[in-house]
């Protein structure tokens, strides 16, 4: 029985429907909005071809492939012999073009482009050009070239062929970004979006401005320690809509006139600040550290709720080494005093009186909050009198 997959690709409003074998090999495909009658006709053609394939060649995949190719070629008013002649004529030019594309891809990699797309194998290019040379419906052309191919292998090309739009091949980048956002929420981490206008076939190759940010700005000694505290999402601007839909992100406000934009958000994805690609490190560093410190304060509070007092204090001492404005510096100091008092109380419960007394005395001597200072002082007096 032929299975129908209506999810080959989505881009804008176009959807392609695909008719596959049980193991996911494509028999026929049809794209763009069609009438119910046209869809039924395509399904009946796929079903009839499948049944004939099973009757004539039930076990030999290579012969099944030839039979299905012949069926598509018949719909293009040609045959296997004519197809093979045109395929052979296209093969040598395809091999030459492939070799040149491989050389070009290596050069792009040397220049720093990280997402240069791999060129199509010459045999496939020749097959596609040979099939396209016969007039007829696009689905028959595409699958005369690649009959019974696995759906995952041909889905992007089918989508492009059937709808006239370029399929986004790097969908894994969106799902990777989604995983990063989940991590940010779970661990209270701030997020830095690097959104760029890419170029190349799939509009995902890094532009000059974005490479400057990654290679010159982020390694800057003022920026690098702060960046390490963020979940960084690097992606083409054109893929932001897909990520927004997947993660229900609030809308961002930024300049669309620049080829690169930085969006700083909290762990919930709500925008805090935006920078275009022309910023200098000094403009960015204070915003990054402010969000990094806010995240640390939230993380430390969560640690304290779990009674991980020593670990929380160690984290605060480490954070105090980095740049902070006066308000956040006071927040960190006050939180440290509160947690020190909680640790003193825990040590007293554990009957570690000497350590508890030392911790109470520290709060009594250093606390800026009057209530904490007085409370710690009374605890010191009580322990001293009892001992």
mmCIF file of C-alpha atoms in Angstrom:
data_model
loop_
_atom_site.group_PDB
_atom_site.id
_atom_site.type_symbol
_atom_site.label_atom_id
_atom_site.label_comp_id
_atom_site.label_asym_id
_atom_site.label_seq_id
_atom_site.Cartn_x
_atom_site.Cartn_y
_atom_site.Cartn_z
ATOM 1 C CA UNK A 1 0.000 0.000 0.000
ATOM 2 C CA UNK A 2 1.272 3.501 -0.816
ATOM 3 C CA UNK A 3 1.695 5.915 2.082
ATOM 4 C CA UNK A 4 1.036 9.638 1.672
ATOM 5 C CA UNK A 5 3.428 12.105 3.302
ATOM 6 C CA UNK A 6 2.143 15.674 3.148
ATOM 7 C CA UNK A 7 5.090 17.103 5.031
ATOM 8 C CA UNK A 8 7.980 17.042 2.562
ATOM 9 C CA UNK A 9 8.851 20.657 3.324
ATOM 10 C CA UNK A 10 7.141 23.853 4.370
ATOM 11 C CA UNK A 11 8.245 27.323 3.413
ATOM 12 C CA UNK A 12 5.724 30.131 3.396
ATOM 13 C CA UNK A 13 2.366 28.630 2.469
ATOM 14 C CA UNK A 14 3.502 25.865 0.130
ATOM 15 C CA UNK A 15 3.296 22.196 1.041
ATOM 16 C CA UNK A 16 4.300 19.246 -1.139
ATOM 17 C CA UNK A 17 2.556 15.870 -0.926
ATOM 18 C CA UNK A 18 4.538 12.711 -1.438
ATOM 19 C CA UNK A 19 3.454 9.129 -2.147
ATOM 20 C CA UNK A 20 5.881 6.611 -0.658
ATOM 21 C CA UNK A 21 6.392 2.906 -0.132
ATOM 22 C CA UNK A 22 6.124 1.526 3.388
ATOM 23 C CA UNK A 23 9.886 1.885 3.867
ATOM 24 C CA UNK A 24 9.840 5.570 2.857
ATOM 25 C CA UNK A 25 10.910 5.423 -0.803
ATOM 26 C CA UNK A 26 9.265 8.025 -3.037
ATOM 27 C CA UNK A 27 7.049 6.812 -5.881
ATOM 28 C CA UNK A 28 5.403 10.105 -6.849
ATOM 29 C CA UNK A 29 5.045 13.680 -5.579
ATOM 30 C CA UNK A 30 2.876 16.666 -6.283
ATOM 31 C CA UNK A 31 3.340 20.259 -5.141
ATOM 32 C CA UNK A 32 1.554 23.575 -4.592
ATOM 33 C CA UNK A 33 -2.203 23.798 -4.068
ATOM 34 C CA UNK A 34 -4.047 21.366 -6.349
ATOM 35 C CA UNK A 35 -7.651 20.337 -6.695
ATOM 36 C CA UNK A 36 -8.950 17.212 -4.937
ATOM 37 C CA UNK A 37 -9.302 15.623 -8.365
ATOM 38 C CA UNK A 38 -5.627 16.254 -9.197
ATOM 39 C CA UNK A 39 -4.495 14.908 -5.847
ATOM 40 C CA UNK A 40 -6.620 11.779 -6.312
ATOM 41 C CA UNK A 41 -5.242 11.302 -9.822
ATOM 42 C CA UNK A 42 -1.669 11.480 -8.504
ATOM 43 C CA UNK A 43 -2.477 9.027 -5.717
ATOM 44 C CA UNK A 44 -4.066 6.566 -8.154
ATOM 45 C CA UNK A 45 -1.028 6.789 -10.438
ATOM 46 C CA UNK A 46 1.293 6.081 -7.502
ATOM 47 C CA UNK A 47 -0.850 3.153 -6.346
ATOM 48 C CA UNK A 48 -0.978 1.614 -9.820
ATOM 49 C CA UNK A 49 2.788 1.990 -10.267
ATOM 50 C CA UNK A 50 3.415 0.446 -6.870
ATOM 51 C CA UNK A 51 1.207 -2.557 -7.611
ATOM 52 C CA UNK A 52 2.882 -3.124 -10.980
ATOM 53 C CA UNK A 53 6.300 -2.875 -9.317
ATOM 54 C CA UNK A 54 5.300 -5.479 -6.712
ATOM 55 C CA UNK A 55 3.868 -7.824 -9.340
ATOM 56 C CA UNK A 56 6.795 -7.669 -11.777
ATOM 57 C CA UNK A 57 9.786 -7.139 -9.451
ATOM 58 C CA UNK A 58 8.726 -7.930 -5.857
ATOM 59 C CA UNK A 59 12.242 -8.229 -4.370
ATOM 60 C CA UNK A 60 14.897 -6.609 -6.609
ATOM 61 C CA UNK A 61 15.278 -2.917 -5.715
ATOM 62 C CA UNK A 62 17.471 -2.117 -8.725
ATOM 63 C CA UNK A 63 14.911 -3.519 -11.165
ATOM 64 C CA UNK A 64 12.089 -1.845 -9.265
ATOM 65 C CA UNK A 65 13.930 1.446 -9.652
ATOM 66 C CA UNK A 66 14.244 0.938 -13.412
ATOM 67 C CA UNK A 67 10.560 0.097 -13.698
ATOM 68 C CA UNK A 68 9.477 3.207 -11.753
ATOM 69 C CA UNK A 69 11.839 5.397 -13.804
ATOM 70 C CA UNK A 70 10.306 4.010 -16.984
ATOM 71 C CA UNK A 71 6.821 4.795 -15.655
ATOM 72 C CA UNK A 72 7.762 8.429 -15.011
ATOM 73 C CA UNK A 73 9.480 8.722 -18.389
ATOM 74 C CA UNK A 74 6.341 7.407 -20.104
ATOM 75 C CA UNK A 75 4.434 10.307 -18.516
ATOM 76 C CA UNK A 76 7.064 12.605 -20.080
ATOM 77 C CA UNK A 77 6.422 10.987 -23.498
ATOM 78 C CA UNK A 78 9.834 9.326 -23.694
ATOM 79 C CA UNK A 79 11.578 6.077 -22.759
ATOM 80 C CA UNK A 80 14.643 4.647 -21.032
ATOM 81 C CA UNK A 81 16.761 4.615 -24.203
ATOM 82 C CA UNK A 82 16.227 8.311 -24.903
ATOM 83 C CA UNK A 83 16.819 9.151 -21.263
ATOM 84 C CA UNK A 84 20.139 7.247 -21.178
ATOM 85 C CA UNK A 85 21.410 9.069 -24.275
ATOM 86 C CA UNK A 86 20.740 12.469 -22.679
ATOM 87 C CA UNK A 87 22.134 11.316 -19.339
ATOM 88 C CA UNK A 88 25.441 10.313 -20.935
ATOM 89 C CA UNK A 89 25.615 13.664 -22.724
ATOM 90 C CA UNK A 90 25.161 15.521 -19.437
ATOM 91 C CA UNK A 91 27.531 13.408 -17.316
ATOM 92 C CA UNK A 92 30.912 14.783 -18.430
ATOM 93 C CA UNK A 93 29.926 18.481 -18.001
ATOM 94 C CA UNK A 94 28.417 17.613 -14.596
ATOM 95 C CA UNK A 95 31.679 15.978 -13.497
ATOM 96 C CA UNK A 96 33.672 19.047 -14.544
ATOM 97 C CA UNK A 97 31.273 21.396 -12.745
ATOM 98 C CA UNK A 98 31.414 19.205 -9.628
ATOM 99 C CA UNK A 99 35.204 19.335 -9.514
ATOM 100 C CA UNK A 100 35.132 23.125 -9.788
ATOM 101 C CA UNK A 101 32.521 23.432 -7.039
ATOM 102 C CA UNK A 102 34.640 21.256 -4.732
ATOM 103 C CA UNK A 103 37.606 23.572 -5.324
ATOM 104 C CA UNK A 104 35.408 26.624 -4.684
ATOM 105 C CA UNK A 105 34.019 25.091 -1.466
ATOM 106 C CA UNK A 106 37.515 24.446 -0.144
ATOM 107 C CA UNK A 107 38.462 28.025 -0.890
ATOM 108 C CA UNK A 108 35.374 29.321 0.961
ATOM 109 C CA UNK A 109 36.293 27.193 3.970
ATOM 110 C CA UNK A 110 39.795 28.651 3.971
ATOM 111 C CA UNK A 111 38.205 32.119 3.942
ATOM 112 C CA UNK A 112 36.144 31.310 7.037
ATOM 113 C CA UNK A 113 32.724 30.330 5.647
ATOM 114 C CA UNK A 114 31.449 27.644 8.000
ATOM 115 C CA UNK A 115 28.289 26.594 6.199
ATOM 116 C CA UNK A 116 29.358 26.186 2.578
ATOM 117 C CA UNK A 117 26.897 23.666 1.094
ATOM 118 C CA UNK A 118 28.216 20.427 -0.357
ATOM 119 C CA UNK A 119 27.882 20.239 -4.176
ATOM 120 C CA UNK A 120 25.497 17.695 -5.681
ATOM 121 C CA UNK A 121 27.058 14.500 -6.987
ATOM 122 C CA UNK A 122 27.626 14.651 -10.787
ATOM 123 C CA UNK A 123 25.566 11.517 -11.465
ATOM 124 C CA UNK A 124 22.529 13.111 -9.799
ATOM 125 C CA UNK A 125 23.069 16.428 -11.599
ATOM 126 C CA UNK A 126 23.272 14.644 -14.953
ATOM 127 C CA UNK A 127 20.161 12.593 -14.163
ATOM 128 C CA UNK A 128 18.174 15.698 -13.234
ATOM 129 C CA UNK A 129 19.229 17.603 -16.335
ATOM 130 C CA UNK A 130 18.425 14.645 -18.568
ATOM 131 C CA UNK A 131 14.946 14.228 -17.055
ATOM 132 C CA UNK A 132 14.240 17.968 -17.131
ATOM 133 C CA UNK A 133 15.005 18.065 -20.850
ATOM 134 C CA UNK A 134 11.756 16.203 -21.481
ATOM 135 C CA UNK A 135 8.650 18.359 -21.181
ATOM 136 C CA UNK A 136 6.006 17.413 -18.658
ATOM 137 C CA UNK A 137 4.988 17.645 -15.015
ATOM 138 C CA UNK A 138 7.672 18.503 -12.497
ATOM 139 C CA UNK A 139 6.955 15.573 -10.223
ATOM 140 C CA UNK A 140 7.541 13.105 -13.059
ATOM 141 C CA UNK A 141 10.728 14.932 -14.069
ATOM 142 C CA UNK A 142 12.130 14.900 -10.533
ATOM 143 C CA UNK A 143 11.376 11.226 -9.931
ATOM 144 C CA UNK A 144 12.458 10.026 -13.350
ATOM 145 C CA UNK A 145 15.873 11.319 -12.282
ATOM 146 C CA UNK A 146 15.749 9.783 -8.791
ATOM 147 C CA UNK A 147 13.149 6.995 -8.705
ATOM 148 C CA UNK A 148 12.440 5.255 -5.409
ATOM 149 C CA UNK A 149 14.918 7.447 -3.538
ATOM 150 C CA UNK A 150 14.513 7.633 0.272
ATOM 151 C CA UNK A 151 12.331 10.580 1.247
ATOM 152 C CA UNK A 152 14.974 12.150 3.507
ATOM 153 C CA UNK A 153 17.457 12.081 0.618
ATOM 154 C CA UNK A 154 15.304 13.912 -1.928
ATOM 155 C CA UNK A 155 12.845 15.945 0.159
ATOM 156 C CA UNK A 156 14.651 19.292 -0.186
ATOM 157 C CA UNK A 157 15.098 18.943 -3.958
ATOM 158 C CA UNK A 158 11.517 17.789 -4.415
ATOM 159 C CA UNK A 159 10.219 20.754 -2.484
ATOM 160 C CA UNK A 160 12.288 23.170 -4.567
ATOM 161 C CA UNK A 161 11.331 21.455 -7.811
ATOM 162 C CA UNK A 162 7.621 21.268 -7.079
ATOM 163 C CA UNK A 163 7.066 24.672 -5.476
ATOM 164 C CA UNK A 164 9.733 26.820 -7.105
ATOM 165 C CA UNK A 165 11.122 27.838 -3.677
ATOM 166 C CA UNK A 166 14.508 27.052 -2.130
ATOM 167 C CA UNK A 167 14.127 24.642 0.748
ATOM 168 C CA UNK A 168 15.860 25.413 4.015
ATOM 169 C CA UNK A 169 18.255 22.471 4.386
ATOM 170 C CA UNK A 170 19.730 23.548 7.711
ATOM 171 C CA UNK A 171 16.637 22.901 9.821
ATOM 172 C CA UNK A 172 18.906 21.243 12.347
ATOM 173 C CA UNK A 173 20.201 24.697 13.242
ATOM 174 C CA UNK A 174 16.702 25.745 14.364
ATOM 175 C CA UNK A 175 16.322 22.663 16.545
ATOM 176 C CA UNK A 176 19.797 23.163 18.006
ATOM 177 C CA UNK A 177 18.847 26.742 18.874
ATOM 178 C CA UNK A 178 15.612 25.477 20.413
ATOM 179 C CA UNK A 179 17.581 23.085 22.621
ATOM 180 C CA UNK A 180 19.789 25.995 23.691
ATOM 181 C CA UNK A 181 16.751 28.062 24.685
ATOM 182 C CA UNK A 182 15.420 25.183 26.781
ATOM 183 C CA UNK A 183 18.791 24.985 28.516
ATOM 184 C CA UNK A 184 18.658 28.733 29.188
ATOM 185 C CA UNK A 185 15.234 28.427 30.836
ATOM 186 C CA UNK A 186 16.191 25.418 32.930
ATOM 187 C CA UNK A 187 19.469 26.895 34.196
ATOM 188 C CA UNK A 188 18.493 30.585 34.305
ATOM 189 C CA UNK A 189 21.024 31.576 31.630
ATOM 190 C CA UNK A 190 20.859 34.787 29.587
ATOM 191 C CA UNK A 191 20.735 34.486 25.796
ATOM 192 C CA UNK A 192 22.674 36.296 23.090
ATOM 193 C CA UNK A 193 21.199 36.044 19.590
ATOM 194 C CA UNK A 194 23.555 36.725 16.673
ATOM 195 C CA UNK A 195 21.237 37.204 13.695
ATOM 196 C CA UNK A 196 22.790 37.787 10.303
ATOM 197 C CA UNK A 197 21.787 38.281 6.703
ATOM 198 C CA UNK A 198 23.559 35.382 5.076
ATOM 199 C CA UNK A 199 24.474 34.843 1.480
ATOM 200 C CA UNK A 200 25.051 31.837 -0.746
ATOM 201 C CA UNK A 201 22.502 29.401 -2.135
ATOM 202 C CA UNK A 202 20.651 28.973 1.154
ATOM 203 C CA UNK A 203 21.336 32.454 2.520
ATOM 204 C CA UNK A 204 23.197 31.006 5.492
ATOM 205 C CA UNK A 205 26.857 31.756 4.807
ATOM 206 C CA UNK A 206 28.439 34.267 7.176
ATOM 207 C CA UNK A 207 28.825 37.825 5.946
ATOM 208 C CA UNK A 208 31.824 40.071 6.638
ATOM 209 C CA UNK A 209 30.167 41.902 9.529
ATOM 210 C CA UNK A 210 29.220 38.689 11.311
ATOM 211 C CA UNK A 211 32.701 37.219 10.894
ATOM 212 C CA UNK A 212 34.110 40.389 12.443
ATOM 213 C CA UNK A 213 31.859 39.907 15.478
ATOM 214 C CA UNK A 214 32.810 36.249 15.912
ATOM 215 C CA UNK A 215 36.525 36.564 15.182
ATOM 216 C CA UNK A 216 37.374 40.000 16.605
ATOM 217 C CA UNK A 217 34.704 41.207 19.026
ATOM 218 C CA UNK A 218 33.775 38.060 20.976
ATOM 219 C CA UNK A 219 37.423 37.146 21.765
ATOM 220 C CA UNK A 220 37.993 40.681 23.150
ATOM 221 C CA UNK A 221 39.258 40.417 26.770
ATOM 222 C CA UNK A 222 36.356 42.562 28.011
ATOM 223 C CA UNK A 223 33.747 40.459 26.197
ATOM 224 C CA UNK A 224 34.921 36.864 26.294
ATOM 225 C CA UNK A 225 34.398 36.161 30.044
ATOM 226 C CA UNK A 226 30.835 37.498 29.826
ATOM 227 C CA UNK A 227 29.998 35.582 26.633
ATOM 228 C CA UNK A 228 30.846 32.333 28.428
ATOM 229 C CA UNK A 229 27.901 32.908 30.768
ATOM 230 C CA UNK A 230 25.402 33.119 27.866
ATOM 231 C CA UNK A 231 23.636 30.704 25.613
ATOM 232 C CA UNK A 232 24.704 32.038 22.211
ATOM 233 C CA UNK A 233 22.345 31.479 19.266
ATOM 234 C CA UNK A 234 23.992 32.073 15.887
ATOM 235 C CA UNK A 235 21.612 31.805 12.960
ATOM 236 C CA UNK A 236 20.548 33.465 9.687
ATOM 237 C CA UNK A 237 17.884 36.098 10.135
ATOM 238 C CA UNK A 238 15.601 34.213 7.737
ATOM 239 C CA UNK A 239 15.380 31.311 10.218
ATOM 240 C CA UNK A 240 14.282 33.438 13.170
ATOM 241 C CA UNK A 241 10.604 33.046 12.254
ATOM 242 C CA UNK A 242 10.879 29.248 12.443
ATOM 243 C CA UNK A 243 12.575 29.438 15.853
ATOM 244 C CA UNK A 244 10.024 31.979 17.098
ATOM 245 C CA UNK A 245 7.180 29.673 16.116
ATOM 246 C CA UNK A 246 8.850 26.638 17.669
ATOM 247 C CA UNK A 247 9.715 28.344 20.971
ATOM 248 C CA UNK A 248 6.947 30.989 21.129
ATOM 249 C CA UNK A 249 9.486 33.807 21.446
ATOM 250 C CA UNK A 250 8.276 37.385 21.915
ATOM 251 C CA UNK A 251 8.971 39.685 18.934
ATOM 252 C CA UNK A 252 12.365 41.392 18.741
ATOM 253 C CA UNK A 253 12.997 45.019 17.861
ATOM 254 C CA UNK A 254 16.211 45.674 15.950
ATOM 255 C CA UNK A 255 17.590 47.379 12.881
ATOM 256 C CA UNK A 256 16.838 45.550 9.653
ATOM 257 C CA UNK A 257 19.301 47.723 7.731
ATOM 258 C CA UNK A 258 22.394 45.947 9.030
ATOM 259 C CA UNK A 259 23.796 42.618 7.935
ATOM 260 C CA UNK A 260 24.265 41.533 11.563
ATOM 261 C CA UNK A 261 22.361 42.224 14.785
ATOM 262 C CA UNK A 262 22.884 41.171 18.393
ATOM 263 C CA UNK A 263 19.843 40.689 20.639
ATOM 264 C CA UNK A 264 20.416 40.290 24.382
ATOM 265 C CA UNK A 265 17.593 38.618 26.300
ATOM 266 C CA UNK A 266 16.908 37.105 29.666
ATOM 267 C CA UNK A 267 16.493 33.372 30.079
ATOM 268 C CA UNK A 268 12.823 33.732 29.095
ATOM 269 C CA UNK A 269 13.717 35.192 25.688
ATOM 270 C CA UNK A 270 12.420 38.695 26.405
ATOM 271 C CA UNK A 271 14.593 41.332 24.790
ATOM 272 C CA UNK A 272 16.794 43.499 26.987
ATOM 273 C CA UNK A 273 18.948 45.272 24.416
ATOM 274 C CA UNK A 274 19.835 45.266 20.724
ATOM 275 C CA UNK A 275 23.056 46.165 18.915
ATOM 276 C CA UNK A 276 23.729 46.425 15.202
ATOM 277 C CA UNK A 277 26.884 45.059 13.666
ATOM 278 C CA UNK A 278 28.786 48.350 13.922
ATOM 279 C CA UNK A 279 29.034 48.442 17.733
ATOM 280 C CA UNK A 280 32.352 48.529 19.561
ATOM 281 C CA UNK A 281 33.105 46.130 22.446
ATOM 282 C CA UNK A 282 32.833 48.824 25.136
ATOM 283 C CA UNK A 283 29.195 49.414 24.115
ATOM 284 C CA UNK A 284 28.292 45.777 24.599
ATOM 285 C CA UNK A 285 30.259 44.764 27.665
ATOM 286 C CA UNK A 286 28.197 46.525 30.349
ATOM 287 C CA UNK A 287 24.925 45.031 29.044
ATOM 288 C CA UNK A 288 26.406 41.544 28.916
ATOM 289 C CA UNK A 289 27.758 41.718 32.465
ATOM 290 C CA UNK A 290 24.523 43.157 33.807
ATOM 291 C CA UNK A 291 22.559 40.200 32.421
ATOM 292 C CA UNK A 292 25.248 37.714 33.450
ATOM 293 C CA UNK A 293 25.127 38.980 37.054
ATOM 294 C CA UNK A 294 21.326 38.894 37.129
ATOM 295 C CA UNK A 295 21.450 35.287 35.994
ATOM 296 C CA UNK A 296 24.035 34.455 38.652
ATOM 297 C CA UNK A 297 21.908 36.021 41.391
ATOM 298 C CA UNK A 298 18.943 33.896 40.301
ATOM 299 C CA UNK A 299 21.079 30.756 40.176
ATOM 300 C CA UNK A 300 22.560 31.439 43.626
ATOM 301 C CA UNK A 301 19.111 31.966 45.133
ATOM 302 C CA UNK A 302 18.033 28.606 43.675
ATOM 303 C CA UNK A 303 21.107 26.979 45.242
ATOM 304 C CA UNK A 304 20.283 28.517 48.607
ATOM 305 C CA UNK A 305 16.739 27.132 48.440
ATOM 306 C CA UNK A 306 18.305 23.690 48.137
ATOM 307 C CA UNK A 307 20.509 24.500 51.169
ATOM 308 C CA UNK A 308 23.647 24.423 49.055
ATOM 309 C CA UNK A 309 24.948 27.363 51.053
ATOM 310 C CA UNK A 310 28.695 26.770 50.720
ATOM 311 C CA UNK A 311 28.434 26.285 46.960
ATOM 312 C CA UNK A 312 26.307 29.421 46.644
ATOM 313 C CA UNK A 313 28.831 31.532 48.563
ATOM 314 C CA UNK A 314 31.669 30.176 46.450
ATOM 315 C CA UNK A 315 29.732 31.146 43.324
ATOM 316 C CA UNK A 316 29.185 34.678 44.598
ATOM 317 C CA UNK A 317 32.861 35.101 45.469
ATOM 318 C CA UNK A 318 33.777 34.010 41.952
ATOM 319 C CA UNK A 319 31.264 36.424 40.419
ATOM 320 C CA UNK A 320 32.650 39.346 42.433
ATOM 321 C CA UNK A 321 35.865 39.166 40.393
ATOM 322 C CA UNK A 322 34.085 40.474 37.293
ATOM 323 C CA UNK A 323 32.967 44.038 36.390
ATOM 324 C CA UNK A 324 29.654 45.105 37.936
ATOM 325 C CA UNK A 325 27.800 48.334 38.538
ATOM 326 C CA UNK A 326 27.394 49.575 42.088
ATOM 327 C CA UNK A 327 23.788 48.429 42.429
ATOM 328 C CA UNK A 328 24.575 44.854 41.443
ATOM 329 C CA UNK A 329 27.672 44.858 43.611
ATOM 330 C CA UNK A 330 25.488 45.730 46.618
ATOM 331 C CA UNK A 331 22.949 43.045 45.631
ATOM 332 C CA UNK A 332 25.646 40.387 45.548
ATOM 333 C CA UNK A 333 27.087 41.474 48.890
ATOM 334 C CA UNK A 334 23.683 41.493 50.589
ATOM 335 C CA UNK A 335 22.806 38.085 49.170
ATOM 336 C CA UNK A 336 26.142 36.729 50.404
ATOM 337 C CA UNK A 337 25.386 38.014 53.914
ATOM 338 C CA UNK A 338 21.919 36.406 53.916
ATOM 339 C CA UNK A 339 23.331 33.059 52.791
ATOM 340 C CA UNK A 340 26.174 33.262 55.304
ATOM 341 C CA UNK A 341 23.591 33.703 58.054
ATOM 342 C CA UNK A 342 21.649 30.686 56.757
ATOM 343 C CA UNK A 343 24.848 28.641 56.697
ATOM 344 C CA UNK A 344 25.596 29.675 60.302
ATOM 345 C CA UNK A 345 22.161 28.486 61.381
ATOM 346 C CA UNK A 346 22.687 25.168 59.594
ATOM 347 C CA UNK A 347 26.077 24.666 61.247
ATOM 348 C CA UNK A 348 24.514 25.355 64.655
ATOM 349 C CA UNK A 349 21.858 22.723 63.988
ATOM 350 C CA UNK A 350 24.655 20.318 63.101
ATOM 351 C CA UNK A 351 26.250 21.248 66.483
ATOM 352 C CA UNK A 352 29.295 22.703 64.776
ATOM 353 C CA UNK A 353 29.267 25.596 67.227
ATOM 354 C CA UNK A 354 32.731 27.001 66.559
ATOM 355 C CA UNK A 355 32.069 27.318 62.855
ATOM 356 C CA UNK A 356 28.555 28.698 63.469
ATOM 357 C CA UNK A 357 29.960 31.338 65.832
ATOM 358 C CA UNK A 358 32.571 32.361 63.258
ATOM 359 C CA UNK A 359 29.924 32.755 60.547
ATOM 360 C CA UNK A 360 27.559 34.725 62.801
ATOM 361 C CA UNK A 361 30.449 37.025 63.744
ATOM 362 C CA UNK A 362 31.255 37.593 60.047
ATOM 363 C CA UNK A 363 27.710 38.761 59.372
ATOM 364 C CA UNK A 364 27.685 40.934 62.506
ATOM 365 C CA UNK A 365 30.911 42.626 61.384
ATOM 366 C CA UNK A 366 30.167 43.116 57.679
ATOM 367 C CA UNK A 367 26.418 43.222 57.128
ATOM 368 C CA UNK A 368 25.043 46.429 55.611
ATOM 369 C CA UNK A 369 21.471 45.452 56.368
ATOM 370 C CA UNK A 370 20.621 46.602 59.893
ATOM 371 C CA UNK A 371 18.264 43.718 60.637
ATOM 372 C CA UNK A 372 20.802 41.064 59.573
ATOM 373 C CA UNK A 373 23.570 42.796 61.516
ATOM 374 C CA UNK A 374 21.537 42.949 64.738
ATOM 375 C CA UNK A 375 20.245 39.401 64.390
ATOM 376 C CA UNK A 376 23.766 38.039 63.871
ATOM 377 C CA UNK A 377 25.081 40.058 66.850
ATOM 378 C CA UNK A 378 22.424 38.549 69.136
ATOM 379 C CA UNK A 379 23.250 35.043 67.940
ATOM 380 C CA UNK A 380 26.928 35.620 68.732
ATOM 381 C CA UNK A 381 26.063 36.794 72.261
ATOM 382 C CA UNK A 382 23.745 33.809 72.808
ATOM 383 C CA UNK A 383 26.342 31.251 71.730
ATOM 384 C CA UNK A 384 29.091 32.895 73.756
ATOM 385 C CA UNK A 385 26.949 32.899 76.887
ATOM 386 C CA UNK A 386 25.883 29.297 76.430
ATOM 387 C CA UNK A 387 29.500 28.228 76.083
#
